[in-house]
């Protein structure tokens, strides 16, 4: 196995048997040609040894160094033993990549087959040219065609493999993008509901002496919990293939017109929110949805990190732009530390940049926080 790999790299057992068959057949035909010439006992022995040498070189070097057996074949063709040149011309054209070397070998082989030193009449020159074409040009053309064909197949195979790899990368990127989008939607929708529930639970603790207020807040917590579970169930149902055919509730995504209802729910949870500007101006659905998510995330952060602070939401329409600004003051009371990974603002930035806008989120000098989104309309 190691000897075969070293002498004929990349060839299987069938390839090695083919090389052996070509070498033995060529040497046998050359030996018959030697016998037909009848050069005498000593000449016959010498030429038979040369034929054996040609077969040995073909066996070992036809693919790796085809110029070596080609030289022997050209020398034999010069003395009317032409089979070796027929086989080695194909090998040079097939396995040598340089066109200059091919052309030089073709000229040398053509001269050996033509034998210009032995022609006197036009018919002899014509016969010599036909012999050169048969022994050199035709097998050389076949060798070049076979080499070009295999190179084309290899190029097509590589292109197909690269295209398949690119498709896999695109599919993987699409999956990651969709996961990111779903995670962002779950954070925006479910996270906001849960934050409102936490605020309402804190308000229940503060209103412990007012049974009616406690009952109202408990009912609001229960409603927010149900809505959060419904939204979570809808999103998980979209991810499960077996649930695609189910009649899942697919309502429209919230937009700019839904801001008053969002702020009303925030007020019920205990936030002090004020809205200025116009929310009924028609804008693109994607822009309105992004504006809604910006306000939703800003309210969620204000409720978690600045409990008791006043929040102001301003919606303004400039030249070809929708400006949404959410300002909250410093916290008026000390609340429990709010967990968070900071992914909400990162997701908002990605959403706004996708639409060609910009997002600014920064602390204010008075201890509050400012979130501003500028979206093209």
XYZ file of C-alpha atoms in Angstrom:
377
model
C 0.000 0.000 0.000
C 2.797 2.424 0.860
C 4.731 1.582 -2.333
C 1.630 2.164 -4.459
C 0.897 5.482 -2.783
C 4.496 6.582 -3.289
C 4.764 5.561 -6.960
C 1.179 6.271 -8.058
C -0.292 8.836 -5.615
C -4.040 9.064 -5.781
C -4.478 5.871 -7.816
C -6.477 2.898 -6.636
C -5.891 -0.716 -7.521
C -7.696 -0.345 -10.860
C -5.504 2.614 -11.800
C -2.322 0.671 -11.072
C -3.553 -2.265 -13.165
C -4.295 0.164 -16.001
C -0.752 1.552 -15.832
C 0.649 -1.972 -15.892
C -1.542 -2.897 -18.860
C -0.465 0.191 -20.843
C 3.221 -0.429 -20.113
C 3.163 -4.133 -20.985
C 1.078 -3.630 -24.117
C 3.317 -0.830 -25.387
C 6.482 -2.844 -24.750
C 4.994 -5.895 -26.507
C 3.966 -3.905 -29.598
C 7.385 -2.267 -29.760
C 8.997 -5.717 -29.580
C 6.836 -6.849 -32.535
C 7.919 -3.761 -34.456
C 11.538 -4.610 -33.704
C 11.004 -8.144 -35.007
C 9.423 -6.743 -38.181
C 12.466 -4.582 -38.845
C 14.799 -7.615 -38.431
C 17.932 -5.611 -37.525
C 19.981 -8.685 -36.711
C 20.512 -10.637 -33.492
C 22.496 -7.969 -31.672
C 20.295 -5.093 -32.857
C 17.151 -7.009 -32.022
C 18.398 -7.715 -28.497
C 19.336 -4.073 -28.003
C 16.019 -2.783 -29.289
C 14.056 -5.286 -27.216
C 15.908 -4.062 -24.144
C 14.993 -0.514 -25.136
C 11.353 -1.610 -25.518
C 11.453 -3.145 -22.042
C 13.008 0.068 -20.728
C 10.218 2.074 -22.385
C 7.565 -0.112 -20.754
C 9.282 0.216 -17.366
C 9.455 4.001 -17.701
C 5.817 4.133 -18.766
C 4.860 2.090 -15.732
C 6.696 4.329 -13.276
C 6.821 7.782 -14.879
C 3.899 8.120 -17.330
C 1.969 10.344 -14.899
C 4.722 11.892 -12.758
C 7.429 12.609 -15.383
C 6.037 11.854 -18.862
C 8.896 13.624 -20.661
C 11.297 10.778 -19.782
C 9.414 7.982 -21.602
C 8.544 10.513 -24.320
C 12.237 10.971 -25.076
C 12.691 7.215 -25.432
C 9.587 6.970 -27.613
C 10.806 9.806 -29.875
C 14.183 8.097 -30.279
C 12.463 4.861 -31.273
C 10.161 6.734 -33.680
C 13.221 8.104 -35.471
C 14.071 4.509 -36.488
C 10.502 3.590 -37.516
C 9.364 2.145 -34.159
C 6.452 4.468 -33.535
C 4.126 2.900 -30.935
C 6.033 4.384 -28.011
C 5.650 7.900 -29.440
C 1.898 7.385 -29.832
C 1.459 6.561 -26.133
C 3.950 9.066 -24.722
C 2.593 12.006 -26.788
C -0.763 11.552 -25.088
C 0.939 11.321 -21.675
C 2.833 14.606 -22.212
C -0.314 16.458 -23.305
C -2.347 14.946 -20.475
C -0.008 15.325 -17.503
C 2.237 18.327 -18.362
C 0.658 21.672 -17.559
C 3.049 24.017 -19.379
C 2.111 24.875 -22.952
C 5.741 25.726 -23.793
C 6.909 22.276 -22.778
C 4.058 20.710 -24.700
C 4.918 22.712 -27.816
C 8.627 21.812 -27.580
C 7.777 18.143 -27.088
C 5.357 18.311 -30.035
C 8.027 19.764 -32.321
C 10.553 17.124 -31.230
C 8.066 14.284 -31.624
C 6.867 15.650 -34.954
C 10.397 15.727 -36.314
C 11.011 12.190 -35.081
C 7.816 10.949 -36.741
C 8.269 13.028 -39.906
C 11.939 11.974 -40.456
C 12.719 14.885 -42.824
C 16.191 13.495 -43.482
C 14.706 10.498 -45.277
C 12.280 12.188 -47.748
C 12.947 13.167 -51.340
C 9.546 13.292 -53.043
C 6.335 15.133 -52.264
C 4.495 11.884 -51.560
C 7.103 10.931 -48.985
C 6.748 14.300 -47.279
C 2.973 13.925 -47.347
C 3.166 10.452 -45.829
C 5.601 11.676 -43.163
C 3.273 14.564 -42.266
C 0.340 12.199 -41.946
C 2.412 9.931 -39.721
C 3.436 12.885 -37.526
C -0.196 13.983 -37.252
C -1.281 10.464 -36.316
C 1.513 9.866 -33.788
C 1.832 13.327 -32.203
C -0.993 15.754 -33.040
C -3.961 13.415 -32.564
C -2.908 11.854 -29.216
C -1.712 15.287 -28.050
C -5.117 16.806 -28.824
C -6.834 13.959 -26.990
C -4.553 14.469 -23.987
C -5.203 18.219 -23.878
C -8.957 17.630 -24.189
C -8.937 15.092 -21.358
C -6.871 17.373 -19.116
C -9.135 20.355 -19.816
C -12.239 18.256 -19.218
C -11.006 17.012 -15.846
C -9.952 20.521 -14.824
C -13.403 21.808 -15.755
C -15.079 19.045 -13.766
C -12.822 19.787 -10.779
C -13.629 23.503 -11.033
C -17.361 22.778 -11.224
C -17.081 20.420 -8.261
C -15.215 23.026 -6.210
C -17.751 25.666 -7.171
C -20.598 23.396 -6.158
C -18.918 22.646 -2.836
C -18.319 26.352 -2.201
C -21.906 27.145 -3.133
C -23.150 24.456 -0.763
C -20.906 25.775 2.007
C -22.157 29.311 1.355
C -25.754 28.096 1.463
C -25.081 26.427 4.790
C -23.496 29.614 6.134
C -26.417 31.705 4.872
C -28.891 29.275 6.392
C -27.012 29.324 9.686
C -26.863 33.117 9.598
C -30.593 33.256 8.852
C -31.282 30.975 11.821
C -29.143 33.135 14.120
C -30.807 36.289 12.819
C -34.256 34.820 13.394
C -33.286 33.672 16.878
C -32.054 37.171 17.660
C -35.258 38.708 16.333
C -37.440 36.321 18.335
C -35.378 36.912 21.470
C -35.755 40.657 20.970
C -39.522 40.373 20.509
C -39.832 38.182 23.599
C -37.752 40.628 25.594
C -39.798 43.604 24.412
C -43.224 42.046 24.888
C -42.947 39.534 27.717
C -40.271 41.459 29.597
C -42.426 44.548 29.634
C -45.392 42.606 31.030
C -43.291 41.034 33.739
C -41.824 44.429 34.677
C -45.330 45.842 35.019
C -46.225 42.891 37.235
C -43.220 43.642 39.442
C -44.275 47.300 39.716
C -47.837 46.326 40.567
C -46.622 43.870 43.162
C -44.610 46.680 44.765
C -47.695 48.902 44.693
C -49.683 46.149 46.465
C -47.122 46.155 49.248
C -47.401 49.924 49.627
C -51.245 49.807 49.568
C -51.564 47.090 52.182
C -53.928 49.218 54.244
C -56.419 49.747 51.398
C -58.208 46.453 50.612
C -59.989 47.873 47.536
C -56.728 49.156 46.062
C -55.007 45.845 46.829
C -57.794 43.952 45.075
C -57.546 46.231 42.044
C -53.776 45.851 41.813
C -53.966 42.085 42.294
C -56.450 41.878 39.432
C -54.092 43.916 37.250
C -51.192 41.611 38.151
C -53.320 38.622 37.224
C -54.314 40.170 33.884
C -50.705 41.114 33.072
C -49.574 37.596 33.913
C -52.185 36.075 31.611
C -51.194 38.409 28.784
C -47.520 37.583 29.269
C -48.274 33.863 29.177
C -50.425 34.277 26.062
C -47.700 36.192 24.241
C -45.085 33.678 25.299
C -47.300 30.782 24.184
C -47.840 32.420 20.773
C -44.113 32.915 20.206
C -43.225 29.397 21.292
C -45.996 28.069 19.051
C -44.416 29.817 16.070
C -41.120 28.069 16.824
C -42.692 24.599 16.937
C -43.248 23.101 13.503
C -46.167 20.959 14.638
C -48.034 24.078 15.760
C -47.847 25.858 12.418
C -51.193 24.506 11.267
C -52.925 25.441 14.505
C -55.151 28.478 14.588
C -52.762 30.615 16.602
C -53.918 34.168 17.245
C -51.967 36.350 14.849
C -53.002 39.894 15.599
C -51.269 42.956 14.135
C -48.075 44.149 15.770
C -48.461 47.252 17.938
C -47.573 50.580 16.369
C -47.593 54.289 16.979
C -51.370 54.410 17.468
C -51.084 51.974 20.384
C -48.886 54.287 22.504
C -51.816 55.749 24.520
C -52.930 52.246 25.545
C -49.348 51.366 26.486
C -49.043 54.447 28.655
C -52.422 53.736 30.242
C -51.255 50.301 31.316
C -48.058 51.841 32.690
C -50.109 54.323 34.732
C -52.200 51.473 36.107
C -48.983 49.826 37.223
C -48.010 52.938 39.154
C -45.826 54.894 36.710
C -46.316 58.627 36.366
C -46.301 59.048 32.583
C -47.155 62.046 30.412
C -47.473 61.988 26.614
C -46.907 64.980 24.353
C -47.059 65.168 20.584
C -49.209 63.470 17.967
C -49.469 59.699 17.722
C -52.152 59.481 15.041
C -49.992 60.607 12.138
C -49.663 57.753 9.594
C -46.181 56.292 9.298
C -44.720 53.114 7.888
C -45.717 50.015 9.860
C -42.085 49.075 10.616
C -41.334 52.615 11.820
C -44.434 52.696 14.021
C -43.582 49.299 15.497
C -40.023 50.424 16.257
C -41.281 53.611 17.923
C -43.666 51.561 20.068
C -40.847 49.223 21.138
C -38.596 52.172 22.016
C -41.228 53.661 24.328
C -42.036 50.240 25.767
C -38.410 49.487 26.605
C -37.830 52.977 28.030
C -40.872 52.621 30.298
C -39.692 49.189 31.402
C -36.255 50.544 32.298
C -37.741 53.564 34.064
C -39.956 51.312 36.176
C -37.049 49.030 37.083
C -34.252 51.524 37.645
C -36.085 54.734 38.647
C -39.132 53.769 40.739
C -41.431 56.696 41.447
C -39.834 58.944 38.816
C -41.863 61.075 36.444
C -41.666 59.931 32.824
C -42.306 62.120 29.805
C -42.877 60.672 26.325
C -42.597 63.063 23.385
C -43.460 62.145 19.795
C -42.501 64.711 17.146
C -42.620 64.682 13.354
C -39.787 66.549 11.619
C -38.847 66.682 7.930
C -39.012 63.056 6.862
C -38.278 61.882 10.403
C -40.125 60.593 13.423
C -38.469 61.585 16.712
C -39.453 59.643 19.825
C -37.995 60.833 23.123
C -38.534 59.331 26.572
C -37.247 61.248 29.611
C -37.404 60.097 33.201
C -36.196 61.854 36.288
C -34.259 60.354 39.180
C -35.834 57.710 41.371
C -38.040 59.141 44.119
C -37.778 56.040 46.298
C -35.341 53.233 46.801
C -36.397 49.976 45.194
C -34.932 46.511 45.041
C -32.007 46.106 42.632
C -33.443 45.374 39.197
C -31.772 42.519 37.327
C -30.993 43.046 33.688
C -28.360 42.210 31.119
C -28.565 45.428 29.116
C -29.781 43.598 26.017
C -32.965 45.645 25.668
C -31.222 48.841 24.535
C -28.848 46.803 22.373
C -31.805 45.202 20.619
C -33.463 48.583 20.184
C -30.282 49.960 18.628
C -30.201 47.088 16.150
C -33.872 47.571 15.285
C -33.482 51.330 14.754
C -30.289 50.978 12.705
C -31.980 48.399 10.496
C -34.512 51.062 9.528
C -31.774 53.603 8.843
C -32.275 55.603 12.041
C -30.245 56.252 15.165
C -30.786 55.631 18.865
C -29.393 57.653 21.754
C -29.533 56.354 25.313
C -27.675 58.361 27.952
C -27.955 59.479 31.599
C -28.983 63.023 32.407
C -27.254 65.475 34.719
C -30.158 65.404 37.202
C -29.770 61.638 37.676
C -32.468 60.655 35.212
C -32.186 58.976 31.833
C -32.939 59.908 28.229
C -33.775 57.657 25.309
C -34.215 59.201 21.862
C -34.890 57.438 18.572
C -34.795 59.210 15.217
C -36.529 57.123 12.557
C -36.899 57.956 8.850
C -40.469 58.059 7.625
